[in-house]
Coordinates of C-alpha atoms in Angstrom, one line a residue:
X1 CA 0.0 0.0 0.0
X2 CA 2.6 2.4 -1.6
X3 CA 0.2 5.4 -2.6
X4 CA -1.2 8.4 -0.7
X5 CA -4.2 7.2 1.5
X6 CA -7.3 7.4 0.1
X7 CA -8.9 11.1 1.6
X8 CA -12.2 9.3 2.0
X9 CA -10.3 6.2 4.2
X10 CA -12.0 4.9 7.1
X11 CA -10.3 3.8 10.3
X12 CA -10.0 -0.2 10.6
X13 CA -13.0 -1.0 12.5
X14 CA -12.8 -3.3 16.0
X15 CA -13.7 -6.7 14.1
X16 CA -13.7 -9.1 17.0
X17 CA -12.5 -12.7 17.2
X18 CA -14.9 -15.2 15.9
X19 CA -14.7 -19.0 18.0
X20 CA -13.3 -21.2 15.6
X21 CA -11.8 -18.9 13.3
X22 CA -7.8 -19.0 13.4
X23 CA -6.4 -16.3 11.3
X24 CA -2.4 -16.0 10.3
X25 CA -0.1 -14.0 8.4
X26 CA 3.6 -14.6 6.5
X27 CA 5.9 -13.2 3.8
X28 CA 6.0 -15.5 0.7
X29 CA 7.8 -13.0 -1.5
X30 CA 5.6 -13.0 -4.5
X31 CA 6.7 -9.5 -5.0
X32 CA 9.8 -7.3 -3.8
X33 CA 8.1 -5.7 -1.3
X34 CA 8.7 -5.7 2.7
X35 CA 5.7 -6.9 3.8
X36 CA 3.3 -9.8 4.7
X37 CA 1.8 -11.4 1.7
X38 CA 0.2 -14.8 2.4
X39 CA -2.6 -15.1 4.7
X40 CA -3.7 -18.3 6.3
X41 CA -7.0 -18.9 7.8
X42 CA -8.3 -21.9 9.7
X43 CA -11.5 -23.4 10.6
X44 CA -12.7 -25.8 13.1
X45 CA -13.9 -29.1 11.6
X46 CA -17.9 -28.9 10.1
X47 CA -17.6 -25.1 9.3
X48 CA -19.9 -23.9 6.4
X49 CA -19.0 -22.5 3.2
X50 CA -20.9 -20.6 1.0
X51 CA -19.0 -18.1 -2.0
X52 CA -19.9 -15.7 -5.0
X53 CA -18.0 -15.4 -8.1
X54 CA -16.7 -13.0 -10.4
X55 CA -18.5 -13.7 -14.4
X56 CA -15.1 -12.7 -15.8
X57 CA -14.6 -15.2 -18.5
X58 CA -11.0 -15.4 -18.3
X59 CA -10.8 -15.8 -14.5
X60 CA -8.1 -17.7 -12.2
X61 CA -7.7 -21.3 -11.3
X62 CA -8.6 -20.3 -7.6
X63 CA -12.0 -18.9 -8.5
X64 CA -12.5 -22.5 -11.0
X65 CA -11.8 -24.6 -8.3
X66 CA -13.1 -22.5 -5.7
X67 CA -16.4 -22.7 -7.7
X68 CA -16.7 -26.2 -7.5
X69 CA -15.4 -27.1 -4.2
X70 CA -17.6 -24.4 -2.5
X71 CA -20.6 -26.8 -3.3
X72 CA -19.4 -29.5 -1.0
X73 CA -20.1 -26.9 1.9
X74 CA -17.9 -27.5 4.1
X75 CA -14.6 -25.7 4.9
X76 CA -11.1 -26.1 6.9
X77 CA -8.8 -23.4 5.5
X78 CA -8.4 -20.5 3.2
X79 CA -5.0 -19.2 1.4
X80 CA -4.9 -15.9 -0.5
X81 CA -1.7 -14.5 -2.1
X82 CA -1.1 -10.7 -2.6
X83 CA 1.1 -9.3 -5.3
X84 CA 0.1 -12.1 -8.2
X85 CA -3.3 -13.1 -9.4
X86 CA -2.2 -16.7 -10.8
X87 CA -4.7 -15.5 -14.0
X88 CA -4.7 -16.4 -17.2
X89 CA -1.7 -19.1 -16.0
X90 CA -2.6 -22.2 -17.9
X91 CA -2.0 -25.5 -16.6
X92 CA 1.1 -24.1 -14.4
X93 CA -1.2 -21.9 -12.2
X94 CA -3.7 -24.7 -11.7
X95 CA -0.5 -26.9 -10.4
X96 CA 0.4 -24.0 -8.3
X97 CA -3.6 -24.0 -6.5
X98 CA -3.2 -27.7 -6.2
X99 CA -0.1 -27.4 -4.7
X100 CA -1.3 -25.4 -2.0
X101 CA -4.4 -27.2 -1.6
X102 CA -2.6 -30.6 -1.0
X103 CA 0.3 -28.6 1.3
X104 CA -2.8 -27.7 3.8
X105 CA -5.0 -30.9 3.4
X106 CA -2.4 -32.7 4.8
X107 CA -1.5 -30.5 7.1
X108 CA -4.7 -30.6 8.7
X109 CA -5.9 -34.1 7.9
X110 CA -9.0 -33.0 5.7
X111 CA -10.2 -33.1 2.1
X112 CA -8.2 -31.0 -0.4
X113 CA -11.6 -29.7 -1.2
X114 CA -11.7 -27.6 1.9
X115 CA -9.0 -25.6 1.6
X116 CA -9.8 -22.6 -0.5
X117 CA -7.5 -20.3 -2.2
X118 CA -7.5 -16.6 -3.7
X119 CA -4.6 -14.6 -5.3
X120 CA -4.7 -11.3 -6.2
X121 CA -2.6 -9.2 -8.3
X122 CA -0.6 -8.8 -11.4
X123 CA -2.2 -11.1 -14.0
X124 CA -0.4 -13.1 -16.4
X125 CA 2.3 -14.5 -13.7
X126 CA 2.3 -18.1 -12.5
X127 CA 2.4 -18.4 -8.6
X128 CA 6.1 -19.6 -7.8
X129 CA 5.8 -22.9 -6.5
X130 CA 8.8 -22.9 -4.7
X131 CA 8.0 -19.5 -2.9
X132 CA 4.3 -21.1 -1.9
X133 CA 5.4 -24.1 -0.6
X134 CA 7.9 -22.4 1.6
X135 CA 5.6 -19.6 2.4
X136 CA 2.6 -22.0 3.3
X137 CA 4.9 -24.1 5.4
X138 CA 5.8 -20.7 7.3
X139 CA 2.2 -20.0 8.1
X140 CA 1.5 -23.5 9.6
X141 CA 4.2 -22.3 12.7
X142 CA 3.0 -18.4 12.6
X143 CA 1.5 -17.0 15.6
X144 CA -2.4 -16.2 15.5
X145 CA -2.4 -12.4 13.7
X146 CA -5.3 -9.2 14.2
X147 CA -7.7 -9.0 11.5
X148 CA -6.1 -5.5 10.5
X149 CA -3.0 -7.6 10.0
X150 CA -4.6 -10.1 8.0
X151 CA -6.6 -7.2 5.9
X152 CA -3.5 -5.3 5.1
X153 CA -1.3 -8.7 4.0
X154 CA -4.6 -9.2 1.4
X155 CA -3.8 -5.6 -0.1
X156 CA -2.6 -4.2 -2.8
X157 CA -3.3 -0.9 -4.7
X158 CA -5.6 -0.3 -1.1
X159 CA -4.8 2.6 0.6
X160 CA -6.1 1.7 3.9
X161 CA -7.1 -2.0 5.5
X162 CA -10.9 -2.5 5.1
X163 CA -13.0 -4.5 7.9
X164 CA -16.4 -4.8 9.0
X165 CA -18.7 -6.7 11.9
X166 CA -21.8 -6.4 13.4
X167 CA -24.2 -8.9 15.7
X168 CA -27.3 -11.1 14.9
X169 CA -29.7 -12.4 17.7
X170 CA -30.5 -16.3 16.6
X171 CA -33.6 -17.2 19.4
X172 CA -31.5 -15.8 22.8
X173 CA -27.7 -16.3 21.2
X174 CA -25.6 -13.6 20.0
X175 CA -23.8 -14.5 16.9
X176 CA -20.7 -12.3 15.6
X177 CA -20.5 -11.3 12.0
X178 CA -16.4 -9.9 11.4
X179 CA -15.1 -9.8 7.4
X180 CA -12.1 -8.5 5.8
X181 CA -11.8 -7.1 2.2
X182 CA -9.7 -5.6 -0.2
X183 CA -10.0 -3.7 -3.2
X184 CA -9.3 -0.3 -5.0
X185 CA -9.6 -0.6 -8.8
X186 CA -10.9 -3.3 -11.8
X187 CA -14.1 -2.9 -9.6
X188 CA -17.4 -3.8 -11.5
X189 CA -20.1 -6.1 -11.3
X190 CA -19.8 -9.0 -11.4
X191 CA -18.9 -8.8 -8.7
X192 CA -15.6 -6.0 -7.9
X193 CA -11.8 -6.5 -8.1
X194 CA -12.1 -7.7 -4.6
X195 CA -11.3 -10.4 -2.5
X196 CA -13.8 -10.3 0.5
X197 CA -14.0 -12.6 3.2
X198 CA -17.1 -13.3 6.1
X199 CA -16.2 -15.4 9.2
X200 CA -19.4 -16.0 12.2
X201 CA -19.6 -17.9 14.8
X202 CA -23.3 -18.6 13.6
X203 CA -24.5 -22.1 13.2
X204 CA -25.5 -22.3 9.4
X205 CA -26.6 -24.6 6.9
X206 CA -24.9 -24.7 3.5
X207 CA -27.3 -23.9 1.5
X208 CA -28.8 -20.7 3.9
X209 CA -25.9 -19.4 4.2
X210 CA -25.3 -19.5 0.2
X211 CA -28.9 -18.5 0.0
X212 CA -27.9 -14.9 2.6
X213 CA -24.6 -14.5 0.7
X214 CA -26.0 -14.4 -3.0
X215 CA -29.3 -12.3 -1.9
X216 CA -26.8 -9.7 0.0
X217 CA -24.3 -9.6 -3.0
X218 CA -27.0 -8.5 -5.1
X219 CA -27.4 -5.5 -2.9
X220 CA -24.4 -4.7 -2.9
X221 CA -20.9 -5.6 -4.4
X222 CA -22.8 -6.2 -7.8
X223 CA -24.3 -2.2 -7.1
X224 CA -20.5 -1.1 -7.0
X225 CA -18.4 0.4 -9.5
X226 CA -15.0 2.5 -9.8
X227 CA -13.9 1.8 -13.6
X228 CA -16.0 -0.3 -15.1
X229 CA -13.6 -3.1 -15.1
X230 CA -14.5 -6.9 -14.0
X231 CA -11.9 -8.7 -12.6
X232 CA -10.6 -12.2 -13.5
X233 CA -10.2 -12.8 -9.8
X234 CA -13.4 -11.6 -7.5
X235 CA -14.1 -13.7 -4.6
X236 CA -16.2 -13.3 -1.8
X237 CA -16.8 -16.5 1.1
X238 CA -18.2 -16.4 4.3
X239 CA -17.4 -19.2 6.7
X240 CA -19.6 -20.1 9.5
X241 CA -18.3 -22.4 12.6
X242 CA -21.5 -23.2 14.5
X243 CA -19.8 -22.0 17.5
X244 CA -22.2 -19.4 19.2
X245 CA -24.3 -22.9 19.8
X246 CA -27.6 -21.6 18.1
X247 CA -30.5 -23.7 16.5
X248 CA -29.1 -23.8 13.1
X249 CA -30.1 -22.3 10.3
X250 CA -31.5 -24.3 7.7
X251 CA -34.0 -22.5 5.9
X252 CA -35.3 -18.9 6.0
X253 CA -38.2 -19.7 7.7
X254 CA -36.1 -20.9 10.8
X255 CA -36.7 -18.3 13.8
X256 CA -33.8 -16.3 13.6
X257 CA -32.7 -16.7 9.9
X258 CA -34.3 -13.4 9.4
X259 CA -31.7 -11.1 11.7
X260 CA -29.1 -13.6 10.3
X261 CA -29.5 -12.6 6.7
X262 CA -29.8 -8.6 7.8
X263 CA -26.6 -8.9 9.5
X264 CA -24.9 -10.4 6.4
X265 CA -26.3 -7.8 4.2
X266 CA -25.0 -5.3 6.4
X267 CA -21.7 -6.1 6.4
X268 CA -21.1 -6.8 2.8
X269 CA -22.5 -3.0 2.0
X270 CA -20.5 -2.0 4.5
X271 CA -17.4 -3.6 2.9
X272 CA -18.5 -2.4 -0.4
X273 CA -18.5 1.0 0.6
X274 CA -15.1 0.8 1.6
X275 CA -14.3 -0.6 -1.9
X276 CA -15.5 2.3 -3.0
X277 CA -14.2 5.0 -0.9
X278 CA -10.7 3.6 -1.5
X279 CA -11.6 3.5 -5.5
X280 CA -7.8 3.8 -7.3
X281 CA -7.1 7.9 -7.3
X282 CA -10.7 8.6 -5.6
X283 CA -11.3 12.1 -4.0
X284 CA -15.5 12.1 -3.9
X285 CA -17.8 9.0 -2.4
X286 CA -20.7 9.0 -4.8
X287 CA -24.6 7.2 -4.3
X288 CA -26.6 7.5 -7.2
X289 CA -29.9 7.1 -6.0
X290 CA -33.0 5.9 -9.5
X291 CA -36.4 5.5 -8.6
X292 CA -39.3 5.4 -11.0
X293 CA -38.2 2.3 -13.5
X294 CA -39.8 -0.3 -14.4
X295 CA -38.4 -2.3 -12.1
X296 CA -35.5 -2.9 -9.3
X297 CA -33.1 -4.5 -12.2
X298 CA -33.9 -2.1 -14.2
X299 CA -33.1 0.8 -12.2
X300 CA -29.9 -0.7 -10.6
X301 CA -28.3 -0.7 -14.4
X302 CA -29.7 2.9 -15.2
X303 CA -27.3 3.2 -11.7
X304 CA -24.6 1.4 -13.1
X305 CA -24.5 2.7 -16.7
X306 CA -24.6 6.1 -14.7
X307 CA -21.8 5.1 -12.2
X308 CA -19.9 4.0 -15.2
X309 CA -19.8 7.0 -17.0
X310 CA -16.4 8.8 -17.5
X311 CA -18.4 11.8 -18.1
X312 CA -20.4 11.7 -15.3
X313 CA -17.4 10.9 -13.0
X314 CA -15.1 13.7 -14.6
X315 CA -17.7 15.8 -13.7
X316 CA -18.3 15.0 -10.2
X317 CA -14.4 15.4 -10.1
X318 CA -14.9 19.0 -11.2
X319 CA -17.4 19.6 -9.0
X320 CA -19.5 20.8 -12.2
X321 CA -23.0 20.1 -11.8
X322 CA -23.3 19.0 -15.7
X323 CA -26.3 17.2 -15.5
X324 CA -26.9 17.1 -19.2
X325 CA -24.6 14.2 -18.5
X326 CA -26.4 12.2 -16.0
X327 CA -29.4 12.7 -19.3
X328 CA -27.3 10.6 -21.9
X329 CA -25.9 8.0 -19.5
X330 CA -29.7 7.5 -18.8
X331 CA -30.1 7.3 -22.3
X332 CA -27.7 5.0 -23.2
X333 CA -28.5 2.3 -20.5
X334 CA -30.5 -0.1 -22.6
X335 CA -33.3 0.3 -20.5
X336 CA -36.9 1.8 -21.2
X337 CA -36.4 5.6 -20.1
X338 CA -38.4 8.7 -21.5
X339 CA -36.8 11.6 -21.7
X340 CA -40.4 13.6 -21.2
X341 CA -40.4 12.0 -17.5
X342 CA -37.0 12.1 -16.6
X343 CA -35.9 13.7 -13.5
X344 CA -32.4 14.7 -12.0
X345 CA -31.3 16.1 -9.1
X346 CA -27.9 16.7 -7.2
X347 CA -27.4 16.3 -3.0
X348 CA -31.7 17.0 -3.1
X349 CA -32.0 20.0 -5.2
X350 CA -33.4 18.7 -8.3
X351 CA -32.0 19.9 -11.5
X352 CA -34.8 18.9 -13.8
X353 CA -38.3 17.6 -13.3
X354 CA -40.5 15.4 -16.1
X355 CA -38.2 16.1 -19.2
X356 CA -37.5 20.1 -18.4
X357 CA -34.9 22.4 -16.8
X358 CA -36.6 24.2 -13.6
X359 CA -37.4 28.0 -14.6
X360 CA -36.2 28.6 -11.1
X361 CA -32.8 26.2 -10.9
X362 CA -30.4 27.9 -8.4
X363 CA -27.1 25.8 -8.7
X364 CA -26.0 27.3 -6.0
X365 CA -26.4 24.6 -3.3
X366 CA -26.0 21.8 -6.0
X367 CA -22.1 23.8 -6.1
X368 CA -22.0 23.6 -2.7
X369 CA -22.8 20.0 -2.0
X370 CA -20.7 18.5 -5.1
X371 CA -17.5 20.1 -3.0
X372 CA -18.1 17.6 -0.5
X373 CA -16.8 14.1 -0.2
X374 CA -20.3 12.4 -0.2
X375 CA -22.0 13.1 -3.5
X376 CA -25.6 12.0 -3.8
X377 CA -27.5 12.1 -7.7
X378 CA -31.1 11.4 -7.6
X379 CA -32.8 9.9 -10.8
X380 CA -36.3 9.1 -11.6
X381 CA -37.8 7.9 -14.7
X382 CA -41.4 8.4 -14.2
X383 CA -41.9 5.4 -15.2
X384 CA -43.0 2.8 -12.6
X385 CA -42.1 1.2 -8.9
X386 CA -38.3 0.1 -9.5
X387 CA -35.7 1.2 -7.6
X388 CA -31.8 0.9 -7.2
X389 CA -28.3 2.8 -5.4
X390 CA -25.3 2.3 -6.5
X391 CA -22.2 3.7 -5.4
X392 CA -19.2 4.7 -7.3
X393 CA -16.0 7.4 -7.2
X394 CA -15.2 10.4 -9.1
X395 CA -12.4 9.6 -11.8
X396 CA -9.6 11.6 -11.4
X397 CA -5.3 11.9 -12.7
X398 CA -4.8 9.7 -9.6
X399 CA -6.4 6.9 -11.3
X400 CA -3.8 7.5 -14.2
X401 CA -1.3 7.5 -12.1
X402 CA -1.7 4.4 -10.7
X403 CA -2.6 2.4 -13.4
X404 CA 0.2 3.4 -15.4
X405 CA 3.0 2.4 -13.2
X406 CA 1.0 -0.9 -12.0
X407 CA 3.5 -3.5 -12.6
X408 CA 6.6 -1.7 -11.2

């Protein structure tokens, strides 16, 4: 994390330790940097698995495998690499993921299916075998590590470690929600450049807790954007011990399995806000808020084709309230929009209302609230009940700037 901190960073939350959750930290050396880069996570025997997937055609071994293995359910460790993404690596990145997976299976007497694996980073490299096998054999002797720790050695264009937690009452037990994530830039549905992870002490079924992760994804790291670009490597699991000692979860019709899925959905948007507000050269946090379409779908890609917009973000950059801008991304969403019901409006000052300029516009306090770090814009298309926010970041030189020097 070599760049100026992101001006809209948050402080590293207090994530708390989750029972049966074990998480470590080592140098591997995948790139010459002097820092932690492997982080190993275990998992008491009978944890649940559940995972979401990037759509990138071209994606790594890790997300393949991690694919198929995630339908068994059941979980025992998790490996990510920092500083090389093992994509678009043939047969010789696959070996490397196999590698691994074999290294910790019989390390910990289980399945090789249950250890998953993410990598992250400069596409096009294979893993070094050599430098995995001696860095996973490192991390089976490492002390226990902080979840900051383990958040920063998952980095890397992030500015600032990213964390998030909250609480669910299941019946009379408290169950702990605490997740790591990381992510700056190639951030698009589906899902973000991002390698997210969910750890709770909550006693879950498989197939509920797949059930609360895909439904919470949808609301929000497929509502997240920063350049428009999907990533070959996007991962997000959550793992859930049983260890709180609730009724389990089976279905969502199980008492509890209501508060449960809330308090998944809450940390994932909270984990894709801080995607967002560390977005690669970032200066402005922006929610674009439709209402009106023809439905929720709808409206979230009217957000997205919005979000997306160089344009639109250049502007926001500029703190120019352009938005004749906002009009064509509208209009070039591929969704039914009419431009004779269309309305937009900046921080709650509407701009335009049903397809006109107001006679009496004052831009005034739209100037005012575009030089602030939250930026809101408000669309609706007049058209029906749908609804969507998605969040995004003003595009700026830093972007540039990073980009351009990526590999060095």
């Amino acid at each position: 994390m070599s760049h100026p901190v992101s001006p809209l960073a948050q402080p590293f939350p207090e994530v708390p330790a989750i029972a049966g959750v074990t998480p470590h930290v080592v140098r591997a050396g995948y790139k010459d940097w002097g820092r932690c880069d492997l982080t190993y996570v275990t998992f008491t025997e009978g944890t649940a698995v559940a995972g979401v997937f990037t759509k990138n055609l071209c994606c790594s071994s890790e997300v393949e495998i991690g694919r198929e293995n995630v339908k068994r359910g059941t979980a025992r460790a998790l490996v990510v690499n920092a500083g090389n993404s093992n994509a678009f690596t043939g047969y010789r990145g696959r070996e490397a993921v196999e590698q691994i997976m074999d290294q910790v299976a019989g390390n910990l007497g289980c399945p090789r299916e249950e250890v998953f694996v993410s990598s992250t980073g400069v596409i096009g490299v294979p893993l070094p075998k050599d430098k995995a096998r001696e860095g996973v054999e490192k991390a089976f002797s490492a002390a226990p590590c902080t979840w900051e720790e383990a958040a920063n050695t998952i980095a890397t264009t992030d500015t600032f470690a990213k964390g998030a937690s909250t609480t669910a009452m299941i019946g009379d037990t408290k169950v702990t929600l605490g997740a790591i994530i990381k992510g700056s830039g190639m951030i698009a549905p589906d899902m973000a450049t991002m390698l997210g992870y969910i750890f709770t002490d909550a006693a879950v079924e498989p197939a509920f807790l797949q059930e609360c992760l895909s439904a919470a994804n949808l609301r929000s790291f497929s509502c997240i954007t920063v350049d428009s670009d999907t990533s070959t490597s996007d991962t997000v699991l959550a793992f859930a011990t049983g260890k709180a000692g609730n009724a389990p979860l089976v279905t969502a019709q199980s008492p509890g399995a209501d508060a449960f899925a809330a308090a998944i959905q809450d940390v994932c948007r909270q984990l894709a806000h801080l995607v967002v507000r560390d977005g690669e050269g970032a200066n402005k946090f922006i929610a674009v808020s439709v209402t009106g379409a023809v439905s929720d779908e709808s409206a979230r890609k009217v957000g997205m084709a919005i979000a997306n917009s160089p344009l639109v973000k250049t502007a926001i950059a500029g703190e120019d309230a352009n938005w004749g801008r906002v009009v064509m991304a509208v209009g070039k969403a591929g969704e039914p929009a009419n431009r004779d019901t269309l309305s937009i409006g900046f921080g709650g000052t509407w701009a335009a209302k049903e397809g006109l300029p107001l006679a009496d516009y004052d831009e005034a306090p739209v100037a005012a609230h575009l030089k602030g770090q939250d930026v809101t814009i408000e669309v609706d298309l007049g058209l029906g009940e749908g609804q969507a926010t998605v969040w995004t970041c003003d595009l700026t030189h830093g972007y540039i700037s990073i980009n351009a020097d990526y590999r060095s």
